[in-house]
mmCIF file of C-alpha atoms in Angstrom:
data_model
loop_
_atom_site.group_PDB
_atom_site.id
_atom_site.type_symbol
_atom_site.label_atom_id
_atom_site.label_comp_id
_atom_site.label_asym_id
_atom_site.label_seq_id
_atom_site.Cartn_x
_atom_site.Cartn_y
_atom_site.Cartn_z
ATOM 1 C CA MET V 1 -15.204 -21.425 -31.243
ATOM 2 C CA GLU V 2 -16.586 -21.202 -27.747
ATOM 3 C CA ASN V 3 -18.708 -18.616 -26.010
ATOM 4 C CA ASN V 4 -16.422 -17.725 -23.096
ATOM 5 C CA ILE V 5 -17.717 -14.208 -22.541
ATOM 6 C CA LEU V 6 -17.914 -13.218 -18.884
ATOM 7 C CA ILE V 7 -20.798 -10.946 -17.934
ATOM 8 C CA SER V 8 -21.300 -9.180 -14.621
ATOM 9 C CA LEU V 9 -24.491 -7.181 -14.280
ATOM 10 C CA PRO V 10 -24.875 -4.176 -11.961
ATOM 11 C CA GLY V 11 -24.985 -5.311 -8.356
ATOM 12 C CA GLU V 12 -23.479 -8.717 -9.105
ATOM 13 C CA GLY V 13 -20.252 -9.840 -7.498
ATOM 14 C CA GLU V 14 -19.000 -10.372 -3.988
ATOM 15 C CA VAL V 15 -18.345 -7.199 -1.981
ATOM 16 C CA VAL V 16 -15.592 -6.742 0.606
ATOM 17 C CA GLY V 17 -14.737 -3.605 2.501
ATOM 18 C CA ALA V 18 -13.616 -1.709 5.587
ATOM 19 C CA PHE V 19 -13.845 1.840 6.954
ATOM 20 C CA GLY V 20 -16.603 2.710 4.484
ATOM 21 C CA SER V 21 -14.578 1.664 1.407
ATOM 22 C CA THR V 22 -15.868 -1.201 -0.704
ATOM 23 C CA LEU V 23 -14.565 -3.391 -3.492
ATOM 24 C CA GLN V 24 -16.835 -5.570 -5.634
ATOM 25 C CA PHE V 25 -15.436 -8.485 -7.623
ATOM 26 C CA LYS V 26 -16.903 -7.941 -11.111
ATOM 27 C CA VAL V 27 -14.678 -10.264 -13.171
ATOM 28 C CA PRO V 28 -12.548 -12.253 -10.720
ATOM 29 C CA THR V 29 -9.127 -13.448 -11.791
ATOM 30 C CA ASP V 30 -10.106 -17.075 -11.135
ATOM 31 C CA LYS V 31 -12.585 -16.767 -14.038
ATOM 32 C CA THR V 32 -9.849 -15.604 -16.453
ATOM 33 C CA GLY V 33 -7.049 -18.046 -15.676
ATOM 34 C CA ASN V 34 -5.529 -15.360 -13.422
ATOM 35 C CA ARG V 35 -4.791 -13.186 -16.455
ATOM 36 C CA ILE V 36 -7.004 -10.183 -15.634
ATOM 37 C CA GLY V 37 -9.481 -9.057 -12.988
ATOM 38 C CA PHE V 38 -11.969 -6.170 -12.827
ATOM 39 C CA TYR V 39 -13.280 -4.619 -9.622
ATOM 40 C CA ASP V 40 -15.706 -1.827 -8.768
ATOM 41 C CA SER V 41 -14.204 0.250 -5.987
ATOM 42 C CA MET V 42 -15.609 3.008 -3.804
ATOM 43 C CA ILE V 43 -13.788 5.201 -1.305
ATOM 44 C CA PRO V 44 -15.929 7.461 0.876
ATOM 45 C CA ALA V 45 -15.363 11.203 1.237
ATOM 46 C CA HIS V 46 -11.857 11.880 2.577
ATOM 47 C CA GLY V 47 -11.133 8.140 2.705
ATOM 48 C CA GLY V 48 -7.727 6.568 2.458
ATOM 49 C CA GLY V 49 -6.341 3.981 0.099
ATOM 50 C CA PRO V 50 -3.053 2.253 -0.612
ATOM 51 C CA LYS V 51 0.063 4.346 -0.205
ATOM 52 C CA LEU V 52 2.820 4.584 -2.806
ATOM 53 C CA HIS V 53 3.740 1.068 -3.986
ATOM 54 C CA TYR V 54 4.525 -0.821 -7.196
ATOM 55 C CA HIS V 55 4.078 -4.266 -8.722
ATOM 56 C CA LYS V 56 6.863 -6.228 -10.448
ATOM 57 C CA GLU V 57 4.587 -8.611 -12.378
ATOM 58 C CA THR V 58 1.236 -6.813 -12.614
ATOM 59 C CA ASP V 59 -0.192 -3.772 -14.395
ATOM 60 C CA GLU V 60 -2.973 -1.817 -12.671
ATOM 61 C CA THR V 61 -5.477 0.477 -14.393
ATOM 62 C CA PHE V 62 -8.028 2.865 -12.857
ATOM 63 C CA ILE V 63 -11.137 4.251 -14.584
ATOM 64 C CA VAL V 64 -13.079 6.872 -12.603
ATOM 65 C CA THR V 65 -16.877 6.579 -12.884
ATOM 66 C CA GLU V 66 -17.977 9.039 -10.137
ATOM 67 C CA GLY V 67 -16.160 11.725 -8.165
ATOM 68 C CA VAL V 68 -12.456 12.524 -8.285
ATOM 69 C CA LEU V 69 -9.691 10.033 -7.459
ATOM 70 C CA THR V 70 -6.453 11.420 -6.035
ATOM 71 C CA LEU V 71 -3.696 9.398 -7.691
ATOM 72 C CA ILE V 72 -0.304 9.452 -5.976
ATOM 73 C CA THR V 73 2.730 9.265 -8.279
ATOM 74 C CA LEU V 74 6.467 9.825 -7.955
ATOM 75 C CA ASP V 75 5.940 13.264 -9.517
ATOM 76 C CA GLY V 76 3.187 14.260 -7.084
ATOM 77 C CA GLU V 77 -0.570 13.959 -6.982
ATOM 78 C CA VAL V 78 -3.023 13.972 -9.883
ATOM 79 C CA HIS V 79 -6.753 14.560 -9.457
ATOM 80 C CA LEU V 80 -8.447 12.147 -11.869
ATOM 81 C CA PRO V 81 -12.070 13.164 -12.651
ATOM 82 C CA VAL V 82 -14.972 11.144 -14.068
ATOM 83 C CA GLY V 83 -13.915 9.518 -17.329
ATOM 84 C CA GLY V 84 -10.234 9.748 -16.374
ATOM 85 C CA VAL V 85 -8.068 6.694 -16.873
ATOM 86 C CA ALA V 86 -4.687 6.004 -15.298
ATOM 87 C CA CYS V 87 -2.540 2.985 -16.060
ATOM 88 C CA ALA V 88 0.336 2.013 -13.766
ATOM 89 C CA PRO V 89 2.436 -0.486 -15.731
ATOM 90 C CA ARG V 90 4.539 -2.871 -13.687
ATOM 91 C CA LEU V 91 7.405 -1.199 -11.787
ATOM 92 C CA THR V 92 5.516 2.139 -11.720
ATOM 93 C CA PRO V 93 4.952 3.505 -8.201
ATOM 94 C CA HIS V 94 1.369 4.562 -7.506
ATOM 95 C CA GLY V 95 -1.173 4.934 -4.722
ATOM 96 C CA PHE V 96 -4.586 6.549 -4.374
ATOM 97 C CA ARG V 97 -7.136 8.038 -1.989
ATOM 98 C CA ASN V 98 -10.170 10.322 -1.955
ATOM 99 C CA ASP V 99 -9.533 13.954 -0.977
ATOM 100 C CA ASP V 100 -13.006 15.106 -2.017
ATOM 101 C CA ASP V 101 -16.179 15.776 -0.009
ATOM 102 C CA VAL V 102 -18.107 13.057 -1.875
ATOM 103 C CA PRO V 103 -17.377 9.365 -2.514
ATOM 104 C CA VAL V 104 -15.262 8.366 -5.491
ATOM 105 C CA LYS V 105 -16.157 5.299 -7.562
ATOM 106 C CA PHE V 106 -13.778 3.699 -10.013
ATOM 107 C CA ILE V 107 -12.981 0.468 -11.789
ATOM 108 C CA ILE V 108 -9.677 -1.253 -11.071
ATOM 109 C CA ALA V 109 -8.233 -3.718 -13.575
ATOM 110 C CA PHE V 110 -5.244 -5.931 -12.757
ATOM 111 C CA ASN V 111 -3.456 -7.859 -15.461
ATOM 112 C CA GLY V 112 -0.128 -9.594 -15.623
ATOM 113 C CA ASN V 113 1.717 -12.757 -14.819
ATOM 114 C CA PRO V 114 -0.880 -15.400 -13.795
ATOM 115 C CA GLU V 115 1.426 -16.619 -11.001
ATOM 116 C CA PHE V 116 1.037 -13.285 -9.218
ATOM 117 C CA GLN V 117 -2.654 -12.551 -9.673
ATOM 118 C CA ASN V 118 -5.173 -14.139 -7.291
ATOM 119 C CA ARG V 119 -6.240 -10.612 -6.318
ATOM 120 C CA GLU V 120 -9.425 -11.842 -4.681
ATOM 121 C CA VAL V 121 -7.352 -13.714 -2.088
ATOM 122 C CA PHE V 122 -5.303 -10.562 -1.498
ATOM 123 C CA PHE V 123 -8.440 -8.430 -1.044
ATOM 124 C CA HIS V 124 -10.103 -10.990 1.247
ATOM 125 C CA LYS V 125 -7.045 -11.112 3.503
ATOM 126 C CA MET V 126 -6.545 -7.336 3.470
ATOM 127 C CA TYR V 127 -10.122 -6.370 4.302
ATOM 128 C CA LYS V 128 -10.445 -9.121 6.930
ATOM 129 C CA LYS V 129 -7.373 -7.795 8.751
ATOM 130 C CA LEU V 130 -8.503 -4.174 8.389
ATOM 131 C CA ASN V 131 -11.764 -5.114 10.089
ATOM 132 C CA GLU V 132 -10.003 -7.055 12.881
ATOM 133 C CA ASP V 133 -6.674 -5.359 13.605
ATOM 134 C CA PRO V 134 -5.919 -2.520 11.173
ATOM 135 C CA ASN V 135 -2.626 -1.578 12.846
ATOM 136 C CA ASP V 136 -0.757 -4.859 12.292
ATOM 137 C CA LEU V 137 2.095 -3.520 10.149
ATOM 138 C CA ALA V 138 3.932 -6.875 9.977
ATOM 139 C CA PHE V 139 0.812 -8.553 8.558
ATOM 140 C CA PHE V 140 0.464 -5.955 5.799
ATOM 141 C CA GLN V 141 4.166 -6.140 4.931
ATOM 142 C CA ASP V 142 3.871 -9.927 4.516
ATOM 143 C CA LEU V 143 0.603 -9.646 2.576
ATOM 144 C CA TYR V 144 2.038 -7.140 0.114
ATOM 145 C CA ALA V 145 5.159 -9.255 -0.426
ATOM 146 C CA GLU V 146 3.019 -12.360 -1.082
ATOM 147 C CA PHE V 147 0.929 -10.597 -3.734
ATOM 148 C CA ASP V 148 3.443 -8.681 -5.869
ATOM 149 C CA SER V 149 3.095 -5.338 -4.070
ATOM 150 C CA TYR V 150 6.215 -3.526 -2.957
ATOM 151 C CA PRO V 151 6.045 -0.464 -0.699
ATOM 152 C CA CYS V 152 7.788 2.803 -1.452
ATOM 153 C CA VAL V 153 7.110 4.016 2.109
ATOM 154 C CA ASP V 154 7.735 2.462 5.530
ATOM 155 C CA ASN V 155 4.125 2.193 6.682
ATOM 156 C CA MET V 156 1.927 0.429 4.120
ATOM 157 C CA ILE V 157 -1.160 0.065 6.309
ATOM 158 C CA PRO V 158 -3.951 0.977 3.839
ATOM 159 C CA VAL V 159 -6.326 2.713 6.234
ATOM 160 C CA LYS V 160 -6.862 6.448 6.586
ATOM 161 C CA LYS V 161 -4.761 8.994 4.754
ATOM 162 C CA ASP V 162 -2.031 10.712 6.803
#
C-alpha cells in the first residue's frame, strides 16, 4: 500500500480569475491521472458564469459553501443554497451564475474520461482570454470544443449574465 492522499489546505492552490470571479485549483487533475479535479470557485454578486452547455465525457458536480448559486437547467433555473449539491452527469445541459446581492462560493468537481480532463489548461486559457479580449466568440467556441464542452446556445462567452 502507498500513501497517495492529496491534501490541499485553505488558501493553497493556484488562483485564476476575471471580472471578479475566481477559481482556485485545490486538487488539480494532473495530480489524479486526469481522473478527477476539485476547484474552489467564487462568483461576485450578480456575476455571470458559463451558459447552458454539456459534456460528452465528463461529469460535473457543484457543492455550495456560501451564498446561493443559480443553476441553469433545461427545465429552468434552480437556486441552490449553502449545503446544496448538484450533479450534472455527462450529456446533461447545465450552466450557472450568481443572481444574489452577495458572492457565491462553491466547489466544482470534474470527473470522467482522462483523455478529456486537463481542466487546469482549459481554465488557464479561458481566464487569460477573458482578461485580454472577452468578446472573441470564435476563441471560446474552439476552446469549448477542445475541452469536452458543447454549447446549447449560440453565444458561449462566459462573461456577464444577459
